[in-house]
CSV table of C-alpha atoms in Angstrom, one decimal:
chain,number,residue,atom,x,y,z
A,197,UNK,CA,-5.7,29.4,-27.9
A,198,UNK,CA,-9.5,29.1,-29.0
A,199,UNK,CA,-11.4,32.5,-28.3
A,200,UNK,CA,-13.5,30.8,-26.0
A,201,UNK,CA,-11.4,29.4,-24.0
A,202,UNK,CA,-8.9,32.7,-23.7
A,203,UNK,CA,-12.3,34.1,-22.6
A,204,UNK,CA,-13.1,31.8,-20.0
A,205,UNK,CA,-9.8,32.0,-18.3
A,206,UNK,CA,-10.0,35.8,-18.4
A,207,UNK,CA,-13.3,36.2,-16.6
A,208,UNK,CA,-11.9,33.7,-14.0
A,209,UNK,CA,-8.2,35.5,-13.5
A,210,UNK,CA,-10.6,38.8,-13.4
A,211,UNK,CA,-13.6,37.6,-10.8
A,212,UNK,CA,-10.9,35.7,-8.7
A,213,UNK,CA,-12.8,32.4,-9.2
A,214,UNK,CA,-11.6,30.0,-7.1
A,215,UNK,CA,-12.8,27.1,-9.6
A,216,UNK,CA,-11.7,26.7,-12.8
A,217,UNK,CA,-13.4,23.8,-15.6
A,218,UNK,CA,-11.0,23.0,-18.5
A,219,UNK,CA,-12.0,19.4,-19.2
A,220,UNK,CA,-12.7,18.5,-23.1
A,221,UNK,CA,-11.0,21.5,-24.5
A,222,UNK,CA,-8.4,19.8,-26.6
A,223,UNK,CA,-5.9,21.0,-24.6
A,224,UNK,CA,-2.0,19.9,-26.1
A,225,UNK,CA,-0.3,22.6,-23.6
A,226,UNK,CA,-0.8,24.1,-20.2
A,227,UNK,CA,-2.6,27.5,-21.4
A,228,UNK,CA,0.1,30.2,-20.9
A,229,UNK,CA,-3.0,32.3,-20.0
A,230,UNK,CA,-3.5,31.1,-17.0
A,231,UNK,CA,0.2,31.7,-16.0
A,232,UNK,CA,1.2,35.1,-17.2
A,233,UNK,CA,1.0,38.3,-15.9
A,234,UNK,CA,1.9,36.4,-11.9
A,235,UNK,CA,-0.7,33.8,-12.2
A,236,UNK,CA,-3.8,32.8,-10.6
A,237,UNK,CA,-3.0,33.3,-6.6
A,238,UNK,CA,-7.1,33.3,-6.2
A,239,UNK,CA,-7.3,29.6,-8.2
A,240,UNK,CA,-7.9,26.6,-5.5
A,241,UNK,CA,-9.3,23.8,-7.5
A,242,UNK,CA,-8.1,23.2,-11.5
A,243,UNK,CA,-9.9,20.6,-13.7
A,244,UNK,CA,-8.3,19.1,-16.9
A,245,UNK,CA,-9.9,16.1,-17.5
A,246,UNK,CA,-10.2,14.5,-21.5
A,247,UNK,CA,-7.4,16.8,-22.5
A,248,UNK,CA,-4.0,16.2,-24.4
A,249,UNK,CA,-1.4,16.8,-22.3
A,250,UNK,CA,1.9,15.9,-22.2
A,251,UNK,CA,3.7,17.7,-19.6
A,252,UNK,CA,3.2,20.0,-16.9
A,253,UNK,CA,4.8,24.0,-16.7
A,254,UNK,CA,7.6,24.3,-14.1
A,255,UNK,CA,6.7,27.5,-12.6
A,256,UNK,CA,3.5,25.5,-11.6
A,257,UNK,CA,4.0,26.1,-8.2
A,258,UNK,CA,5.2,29.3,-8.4
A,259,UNK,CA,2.0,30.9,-10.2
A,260,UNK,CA,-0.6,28.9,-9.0
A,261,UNK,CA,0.7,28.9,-5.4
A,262,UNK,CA,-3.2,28.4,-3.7
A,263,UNK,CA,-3.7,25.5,-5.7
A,264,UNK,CA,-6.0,22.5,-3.5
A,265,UNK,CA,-6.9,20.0,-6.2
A,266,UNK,CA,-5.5,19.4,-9.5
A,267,UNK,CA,-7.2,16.9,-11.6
A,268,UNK,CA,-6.2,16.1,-15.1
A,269,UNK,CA,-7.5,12.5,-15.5
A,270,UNK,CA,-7.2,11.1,-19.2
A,271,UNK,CA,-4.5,13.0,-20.4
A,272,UNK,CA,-1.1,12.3,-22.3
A,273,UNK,CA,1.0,12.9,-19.6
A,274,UNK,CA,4.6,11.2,-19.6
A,275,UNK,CA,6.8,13.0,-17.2
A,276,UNK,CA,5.5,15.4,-13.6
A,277,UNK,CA,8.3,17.8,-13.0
A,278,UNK,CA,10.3,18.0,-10.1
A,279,UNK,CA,8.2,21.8,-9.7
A,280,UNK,CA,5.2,19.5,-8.6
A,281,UNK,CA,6.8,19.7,-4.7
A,282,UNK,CA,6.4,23.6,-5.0
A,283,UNK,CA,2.4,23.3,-5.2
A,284,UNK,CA,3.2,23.5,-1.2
A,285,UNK,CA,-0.9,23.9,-0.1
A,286,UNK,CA,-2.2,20.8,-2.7
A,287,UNK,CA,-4.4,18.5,-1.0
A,288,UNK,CA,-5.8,16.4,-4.0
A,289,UNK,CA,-4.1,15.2,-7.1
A,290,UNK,CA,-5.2,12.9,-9.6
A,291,UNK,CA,-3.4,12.2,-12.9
A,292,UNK,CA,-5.3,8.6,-13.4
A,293,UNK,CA,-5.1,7.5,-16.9
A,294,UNK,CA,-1.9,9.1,-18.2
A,295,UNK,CA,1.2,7.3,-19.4
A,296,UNK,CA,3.3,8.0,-16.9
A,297,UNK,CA,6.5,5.8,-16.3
A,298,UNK,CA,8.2,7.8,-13.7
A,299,UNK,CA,6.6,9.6,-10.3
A,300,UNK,CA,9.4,12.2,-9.2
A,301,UNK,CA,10.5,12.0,-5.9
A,302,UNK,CA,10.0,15.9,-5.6
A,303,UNK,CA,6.8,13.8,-4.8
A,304,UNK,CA,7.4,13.6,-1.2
A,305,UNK,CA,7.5,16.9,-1.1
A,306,UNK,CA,3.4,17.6,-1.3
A,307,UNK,CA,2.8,17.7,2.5
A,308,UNK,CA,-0.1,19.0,2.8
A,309,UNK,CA,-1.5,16.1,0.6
A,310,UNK,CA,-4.6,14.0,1.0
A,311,UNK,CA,-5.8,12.1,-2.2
A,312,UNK,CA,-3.3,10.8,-4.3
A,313,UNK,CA,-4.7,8.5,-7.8
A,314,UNK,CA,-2.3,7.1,-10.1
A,315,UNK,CA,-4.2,4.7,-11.9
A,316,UNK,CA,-3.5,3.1,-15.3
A,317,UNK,CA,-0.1,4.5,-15.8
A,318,UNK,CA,2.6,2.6,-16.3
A,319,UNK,CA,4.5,2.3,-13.7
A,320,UNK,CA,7.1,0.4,-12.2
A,321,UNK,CA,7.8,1.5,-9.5
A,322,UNK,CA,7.1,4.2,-6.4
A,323,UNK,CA,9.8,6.5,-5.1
A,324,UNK,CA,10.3,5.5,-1.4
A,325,UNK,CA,9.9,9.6,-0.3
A,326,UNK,CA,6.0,8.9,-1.3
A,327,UNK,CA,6.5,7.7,2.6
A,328,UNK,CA,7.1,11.3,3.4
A,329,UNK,CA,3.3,12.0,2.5
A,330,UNK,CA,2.2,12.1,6.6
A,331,UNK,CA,-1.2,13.5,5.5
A,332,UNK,CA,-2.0,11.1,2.7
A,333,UNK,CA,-5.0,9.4,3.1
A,334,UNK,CA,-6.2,8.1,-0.1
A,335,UNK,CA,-3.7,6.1,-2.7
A,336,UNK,CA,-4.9,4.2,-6.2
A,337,UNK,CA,-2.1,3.2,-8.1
A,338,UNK,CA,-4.2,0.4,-9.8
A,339,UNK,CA,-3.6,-1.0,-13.3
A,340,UNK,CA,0.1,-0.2,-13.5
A,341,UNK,CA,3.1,-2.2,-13.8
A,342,UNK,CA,4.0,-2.1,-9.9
A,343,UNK,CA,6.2,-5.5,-9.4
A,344,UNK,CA,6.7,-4.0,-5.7
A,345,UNK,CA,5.2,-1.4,-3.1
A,346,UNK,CA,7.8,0.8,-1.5
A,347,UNK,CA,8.3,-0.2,2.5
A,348,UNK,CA,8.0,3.1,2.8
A,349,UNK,CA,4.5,3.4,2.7
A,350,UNK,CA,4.5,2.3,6.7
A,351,UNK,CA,5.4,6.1,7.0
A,352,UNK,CA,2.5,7.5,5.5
A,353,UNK,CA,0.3,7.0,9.1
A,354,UNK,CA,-3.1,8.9,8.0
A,355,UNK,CA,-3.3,6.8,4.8
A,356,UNK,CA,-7.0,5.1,5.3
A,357,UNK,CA,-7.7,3.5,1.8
A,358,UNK,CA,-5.0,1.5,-0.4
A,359,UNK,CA,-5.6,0.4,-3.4
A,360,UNK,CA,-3.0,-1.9,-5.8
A,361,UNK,CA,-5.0,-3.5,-8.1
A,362,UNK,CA,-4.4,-5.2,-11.6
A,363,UNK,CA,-0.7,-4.8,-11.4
A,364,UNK,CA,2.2,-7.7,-11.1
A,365,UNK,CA,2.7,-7.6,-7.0
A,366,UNK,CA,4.2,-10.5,-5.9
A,367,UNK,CA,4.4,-10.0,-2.2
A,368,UNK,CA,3.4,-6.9,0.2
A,369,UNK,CA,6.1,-5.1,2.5
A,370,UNK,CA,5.0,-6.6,6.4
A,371,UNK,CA,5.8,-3.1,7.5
A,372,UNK,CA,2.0,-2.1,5.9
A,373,UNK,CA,0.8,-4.0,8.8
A,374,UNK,CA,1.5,-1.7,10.9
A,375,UNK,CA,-0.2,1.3,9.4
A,376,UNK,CA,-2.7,2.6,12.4
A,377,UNK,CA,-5.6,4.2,10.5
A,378,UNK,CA,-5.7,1.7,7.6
A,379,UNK,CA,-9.5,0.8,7.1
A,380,UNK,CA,-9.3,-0.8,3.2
A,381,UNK,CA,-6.9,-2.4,1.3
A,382,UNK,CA,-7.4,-4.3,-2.1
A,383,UNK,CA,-4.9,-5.7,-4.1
A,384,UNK,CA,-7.3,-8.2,-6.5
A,385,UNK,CA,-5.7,-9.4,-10.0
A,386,UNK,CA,-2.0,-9.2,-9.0
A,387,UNK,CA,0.5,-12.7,-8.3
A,388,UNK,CA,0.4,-12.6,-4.7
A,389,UNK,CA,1.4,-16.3,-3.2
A,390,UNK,CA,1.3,-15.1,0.6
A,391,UNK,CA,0.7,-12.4,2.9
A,392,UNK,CA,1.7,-10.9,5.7
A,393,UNK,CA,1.5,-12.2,8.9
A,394,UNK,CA,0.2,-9.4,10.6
A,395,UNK,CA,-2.3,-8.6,8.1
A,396,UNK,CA,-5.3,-7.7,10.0
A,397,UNK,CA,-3.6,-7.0,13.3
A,398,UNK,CA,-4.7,-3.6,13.8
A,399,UNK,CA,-8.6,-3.5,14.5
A,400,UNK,CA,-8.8,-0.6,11.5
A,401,UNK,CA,-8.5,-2.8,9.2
A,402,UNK,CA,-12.2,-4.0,7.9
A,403,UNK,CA,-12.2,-4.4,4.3
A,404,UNK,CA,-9.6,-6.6,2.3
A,405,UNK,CA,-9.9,-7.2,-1.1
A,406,UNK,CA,-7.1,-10.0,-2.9
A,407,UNK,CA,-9.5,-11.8,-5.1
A,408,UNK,CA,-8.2,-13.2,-8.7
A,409,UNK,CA,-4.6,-14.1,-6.9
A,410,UNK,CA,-4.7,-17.7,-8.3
A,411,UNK,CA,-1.6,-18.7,-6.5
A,412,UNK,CA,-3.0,-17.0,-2.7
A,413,UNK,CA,-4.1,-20.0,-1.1
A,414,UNK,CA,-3.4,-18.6,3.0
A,415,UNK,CA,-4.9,-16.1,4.9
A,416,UNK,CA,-3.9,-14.9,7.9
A,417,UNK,CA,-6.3,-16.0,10.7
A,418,UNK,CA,-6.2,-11.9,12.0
A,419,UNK,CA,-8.7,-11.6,8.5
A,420,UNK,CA,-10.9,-14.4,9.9
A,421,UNK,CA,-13.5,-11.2,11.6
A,422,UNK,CA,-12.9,-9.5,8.8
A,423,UNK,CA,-14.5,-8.7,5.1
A,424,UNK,CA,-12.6,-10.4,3.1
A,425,UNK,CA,-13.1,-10.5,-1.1
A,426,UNK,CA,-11.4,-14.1,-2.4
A,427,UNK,CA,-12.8,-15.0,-5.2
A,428,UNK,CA,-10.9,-16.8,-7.4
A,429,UNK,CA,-8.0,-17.4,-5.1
A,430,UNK,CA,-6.6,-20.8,-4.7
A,431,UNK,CA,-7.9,-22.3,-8.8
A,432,UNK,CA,-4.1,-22.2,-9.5
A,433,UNK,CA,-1.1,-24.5,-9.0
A,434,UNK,CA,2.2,-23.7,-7.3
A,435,UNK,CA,4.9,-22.7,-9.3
A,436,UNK,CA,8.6,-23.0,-9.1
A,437,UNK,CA,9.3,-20.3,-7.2
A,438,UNK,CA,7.6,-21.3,-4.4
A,439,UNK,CA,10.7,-21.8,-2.4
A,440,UNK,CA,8.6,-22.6,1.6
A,441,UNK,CA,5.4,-24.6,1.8
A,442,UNK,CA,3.4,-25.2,4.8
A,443,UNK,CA,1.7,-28.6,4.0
A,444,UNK,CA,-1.7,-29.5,5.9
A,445,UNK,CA,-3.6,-32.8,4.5
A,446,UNK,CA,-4.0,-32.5,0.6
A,447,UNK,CA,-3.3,-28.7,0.8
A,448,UNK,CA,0.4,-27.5,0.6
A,449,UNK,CA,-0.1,-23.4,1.2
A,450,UNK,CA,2.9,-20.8,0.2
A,451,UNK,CA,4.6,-18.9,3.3
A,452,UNK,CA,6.6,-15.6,3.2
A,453,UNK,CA,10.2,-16.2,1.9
A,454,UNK,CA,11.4,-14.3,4.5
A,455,UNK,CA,10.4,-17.2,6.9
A,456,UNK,CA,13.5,-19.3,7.7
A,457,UNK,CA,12.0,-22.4,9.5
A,458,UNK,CA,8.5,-24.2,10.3
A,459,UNK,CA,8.3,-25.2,13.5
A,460,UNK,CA,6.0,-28.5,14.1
A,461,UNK,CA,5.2,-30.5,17.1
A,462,UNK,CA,8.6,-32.6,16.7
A,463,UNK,CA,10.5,-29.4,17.2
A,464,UNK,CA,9.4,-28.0,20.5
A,465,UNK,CA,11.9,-25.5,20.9
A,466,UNK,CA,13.1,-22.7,18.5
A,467,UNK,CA,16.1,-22.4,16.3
A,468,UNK,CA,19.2,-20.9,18.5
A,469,UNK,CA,18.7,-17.7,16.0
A,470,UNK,CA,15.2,-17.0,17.2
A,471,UNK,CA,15.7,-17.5,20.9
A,472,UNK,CA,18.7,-14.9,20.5
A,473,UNK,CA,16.8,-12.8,18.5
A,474,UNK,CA,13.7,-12.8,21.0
A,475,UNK,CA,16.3,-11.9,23.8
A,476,UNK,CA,17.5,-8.9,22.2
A,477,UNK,CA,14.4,-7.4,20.9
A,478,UNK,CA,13.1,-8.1,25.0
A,479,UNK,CA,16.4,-6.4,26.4
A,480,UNK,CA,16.7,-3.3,23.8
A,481,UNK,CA,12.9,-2.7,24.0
A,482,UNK,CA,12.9,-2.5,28.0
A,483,UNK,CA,15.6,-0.4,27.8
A,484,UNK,CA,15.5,3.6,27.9
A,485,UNK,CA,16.5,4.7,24.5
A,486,UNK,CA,14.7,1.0,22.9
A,487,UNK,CA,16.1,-0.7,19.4
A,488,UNK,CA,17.5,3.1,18.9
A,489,UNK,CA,21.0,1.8,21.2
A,490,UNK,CA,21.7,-0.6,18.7
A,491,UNK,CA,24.2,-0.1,15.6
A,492,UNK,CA,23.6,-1.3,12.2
A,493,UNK,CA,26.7,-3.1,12.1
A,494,UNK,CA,26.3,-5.1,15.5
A,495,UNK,CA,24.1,-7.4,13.4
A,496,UNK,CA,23.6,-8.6,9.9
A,497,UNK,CA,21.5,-6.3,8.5
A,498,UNK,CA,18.7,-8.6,7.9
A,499,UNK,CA,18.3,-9.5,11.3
A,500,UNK,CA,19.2,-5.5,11.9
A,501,UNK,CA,15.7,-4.7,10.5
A,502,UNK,CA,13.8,-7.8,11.9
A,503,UNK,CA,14.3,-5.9,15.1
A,504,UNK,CA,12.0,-2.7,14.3
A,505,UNK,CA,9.6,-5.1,12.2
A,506,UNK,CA,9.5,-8.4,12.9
A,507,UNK,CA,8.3,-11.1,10.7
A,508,UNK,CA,5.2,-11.3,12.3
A,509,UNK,CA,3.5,-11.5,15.6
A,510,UNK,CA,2.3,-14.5,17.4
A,511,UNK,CA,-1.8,-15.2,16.7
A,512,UNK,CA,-2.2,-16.2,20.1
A,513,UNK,CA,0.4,-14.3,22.8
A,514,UNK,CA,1.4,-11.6,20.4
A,515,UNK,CA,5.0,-12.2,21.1
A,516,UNK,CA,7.4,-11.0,17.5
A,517,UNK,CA,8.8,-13.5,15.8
A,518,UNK,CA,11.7,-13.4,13.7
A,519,UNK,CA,12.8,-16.5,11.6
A,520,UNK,CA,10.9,-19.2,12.6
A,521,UNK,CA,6.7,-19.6,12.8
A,522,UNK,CA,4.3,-22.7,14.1
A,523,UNK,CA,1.4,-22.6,11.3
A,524,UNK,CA,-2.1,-24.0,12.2
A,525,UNK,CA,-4.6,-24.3,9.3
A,526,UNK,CA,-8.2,-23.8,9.1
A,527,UNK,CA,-10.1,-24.3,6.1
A,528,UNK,CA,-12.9,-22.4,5.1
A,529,UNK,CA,-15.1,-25.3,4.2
A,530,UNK,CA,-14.5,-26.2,7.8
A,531,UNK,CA,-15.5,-23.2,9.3
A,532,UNK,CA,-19.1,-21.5,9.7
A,533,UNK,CA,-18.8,-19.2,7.2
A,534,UNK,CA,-18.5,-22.5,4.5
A,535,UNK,CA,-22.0,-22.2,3.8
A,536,UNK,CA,-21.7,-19.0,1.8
A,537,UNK,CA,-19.3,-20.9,-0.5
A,538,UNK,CA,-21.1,-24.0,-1.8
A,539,UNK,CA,-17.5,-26.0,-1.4
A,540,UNK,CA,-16.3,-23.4,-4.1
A,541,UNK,CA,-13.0,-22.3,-2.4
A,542,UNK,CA,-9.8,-23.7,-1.4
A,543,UNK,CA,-9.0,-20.8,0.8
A,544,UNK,CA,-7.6,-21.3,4.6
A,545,UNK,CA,-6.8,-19.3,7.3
A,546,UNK,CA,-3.2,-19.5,8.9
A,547,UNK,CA,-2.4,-18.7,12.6
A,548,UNK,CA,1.1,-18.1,12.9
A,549,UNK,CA,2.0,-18.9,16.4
A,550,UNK,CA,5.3,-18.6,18.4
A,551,UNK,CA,5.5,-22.2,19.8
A,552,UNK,CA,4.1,-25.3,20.5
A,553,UNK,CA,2.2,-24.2,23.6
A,554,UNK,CA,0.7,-21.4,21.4
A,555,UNK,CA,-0.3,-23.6,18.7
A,556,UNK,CA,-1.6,-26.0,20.9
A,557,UNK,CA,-3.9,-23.4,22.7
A,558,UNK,CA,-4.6,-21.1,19.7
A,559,UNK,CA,-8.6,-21.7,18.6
A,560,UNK,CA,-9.9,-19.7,15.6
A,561,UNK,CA,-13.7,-20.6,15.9
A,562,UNK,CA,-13.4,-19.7,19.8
């Protein structure tokens, strides 16, 4: 360790500073200084920014037990030990441009935590106990590798600002629709073909962000009052895996997979499946103890979970559905906001609706 920056640490461990600057000092190893002797109790926020990295000490916790925000953006960090939960009182933590594969799950652990920024990593994947973050508020895990977002995410109910972008998402869990304090959420440059039904639903919601998904060509009608950032959606052709299409003149528009049936006009009534499945979720939710009576094994567990979070909920009566949906389309060139577009977008809004009589009385532009 550099005389400099042995001194620096010294005079802060000494004057109990509560702030401590370590970005740009070539840094290849947590400084032992600032961990002998019991640590840095008086240390609130540490900076490490532009360093080098690779791992953090696993006493962490244990001698920086104060600690508020830790930042070390731009480092060469591959693997957070498990110790990361013991940091009990953090509140911010960045570790943005790192190369980090794995997130532990001792993750889930950081409950007092409020800002949360993975960016370019490269990872995979979130551990599902990041839904055990009840304070969380911010979360960037842009430019990564992220194929999927945990469903556990519906857990974290302070989180107000989500961010996903420029990774490979192919869908988003529904359950994110029902996160209550939501207020942004952009997901540009991914390869989403749908989203949720639900999307929008909550009046929190403002700001959504999905341009540059090619394949996105439907938008839930709930986004219709909403700002919503498209560009570049819709310039790209279906592809194979596009197992449910909802056709409407020259446009055929991807639905969720998890969709089991479009109703139209010629089917007035829904499938056997759904009319059960509406008459359970009515009886269970009216009774005293709710969807909690029911056993996992008195249904197939896909249908198990449709109960607690349906497929979506009608755009008109709000009634859940659960396998089947009555789309009504309205594109954007038909609509009063086509003038901002010059005729440059293929984008539509989607009402999912319950039944005919829904569909039938269901007006966007109303």
């Amino acid at each position: 360790m550099n005389m400099d920056l042995w001194k620096t640490i010294s005079v802060a461990k000494k004057e109990k500073h509560r702030n401590l600057y370590l970005n740009y000092k070539n840094l290849r190893k947590f400084p032992h200084e600032l961990l002998k002797d019991g640590g840095s109790h008086h240390l609130e926020h540490l900076y490490m920014k532009m360093n080098s990295l690779t791992t953090l000490p696993e006493n962490l916790g244990q001698k920086l037990p104060n600690l508020i925000e830790l930042y070390l953006h731009s480092n060469n960090i591959e693997v957070i030990p498990g110790a990361i939960g013991t940091l009990v009182k953090l509140q911010s933590l960045d570790l943005s441009n790192n190369a980090l594969a794995i997130i532990c799950p001792e993750i889930g652990q950081l409950k007092s935590l409020k800002h949360l920024r993975l960016t370019n990593n490269q990872l995979r994947f979130l551990p599902s106990e990041i839904g055990d973050l009840r304070e969380l508020q911010t979360l960037d895990v842009s430019a990564n590798c992220l194929t999927v977002l945990p469903e556990s995410l519906h857990l974290c109910v302070s989180l107000e600002y989500l961010a996903a972008d420029r990774n490979q998402l192919k869908d988003l869990p529904r359950q994110l629709c029902t996160l209550p304090n939501l207020k942004e959420l952009s997901v540009t440059s991914n390869k989403l073909k749908c989203l949720p039904q639900d999307l929008g639903r909550y009046a929190e919601l403002q700001y959504v962000y999905v341009d540059n998904n090619f394949q996105l060509y439907g938008l839930p009608s709930y986004l219709y009052t909403k700002v919503v950032g498209h560009s570049g959606c819709g310039s790209s052709t279906h592809d194979e895996e596009v197992k449910l299409l909802f056709t409407y003149r020259q446009m055929s528009i991807p639905l969720p997979e998890e969709i089991l049936g479009i109703g139209t006009e010629n089917d007035p009534v829904p499938t056997l499946q759904e009319m059960v499945m509406r008459t359970i979720y009515r009886f269970f939710r009216i009774s005293e103890k709710g969807l909690d009576l029911l056993s996992p094994i008195s249904l197939p567990r896909n249908l198990y979970k449709l109960l607690f979070y349906p497929l979506g909920h009608c755009h008109h009566c709000s009634r859940p559905m659960f396998t089947i949906v009555y789309p009504k389309c309205y594109p954007l060139m038909e609509t009063p906001m086509a003038a901002l577009y010059n005729g440059r977008t293929k984008i539509s809004f989607v009402a999912y609706c319950c039944s005919i009589k829904c569909l039938q009385l269901f007006d966007l532009l109303s």
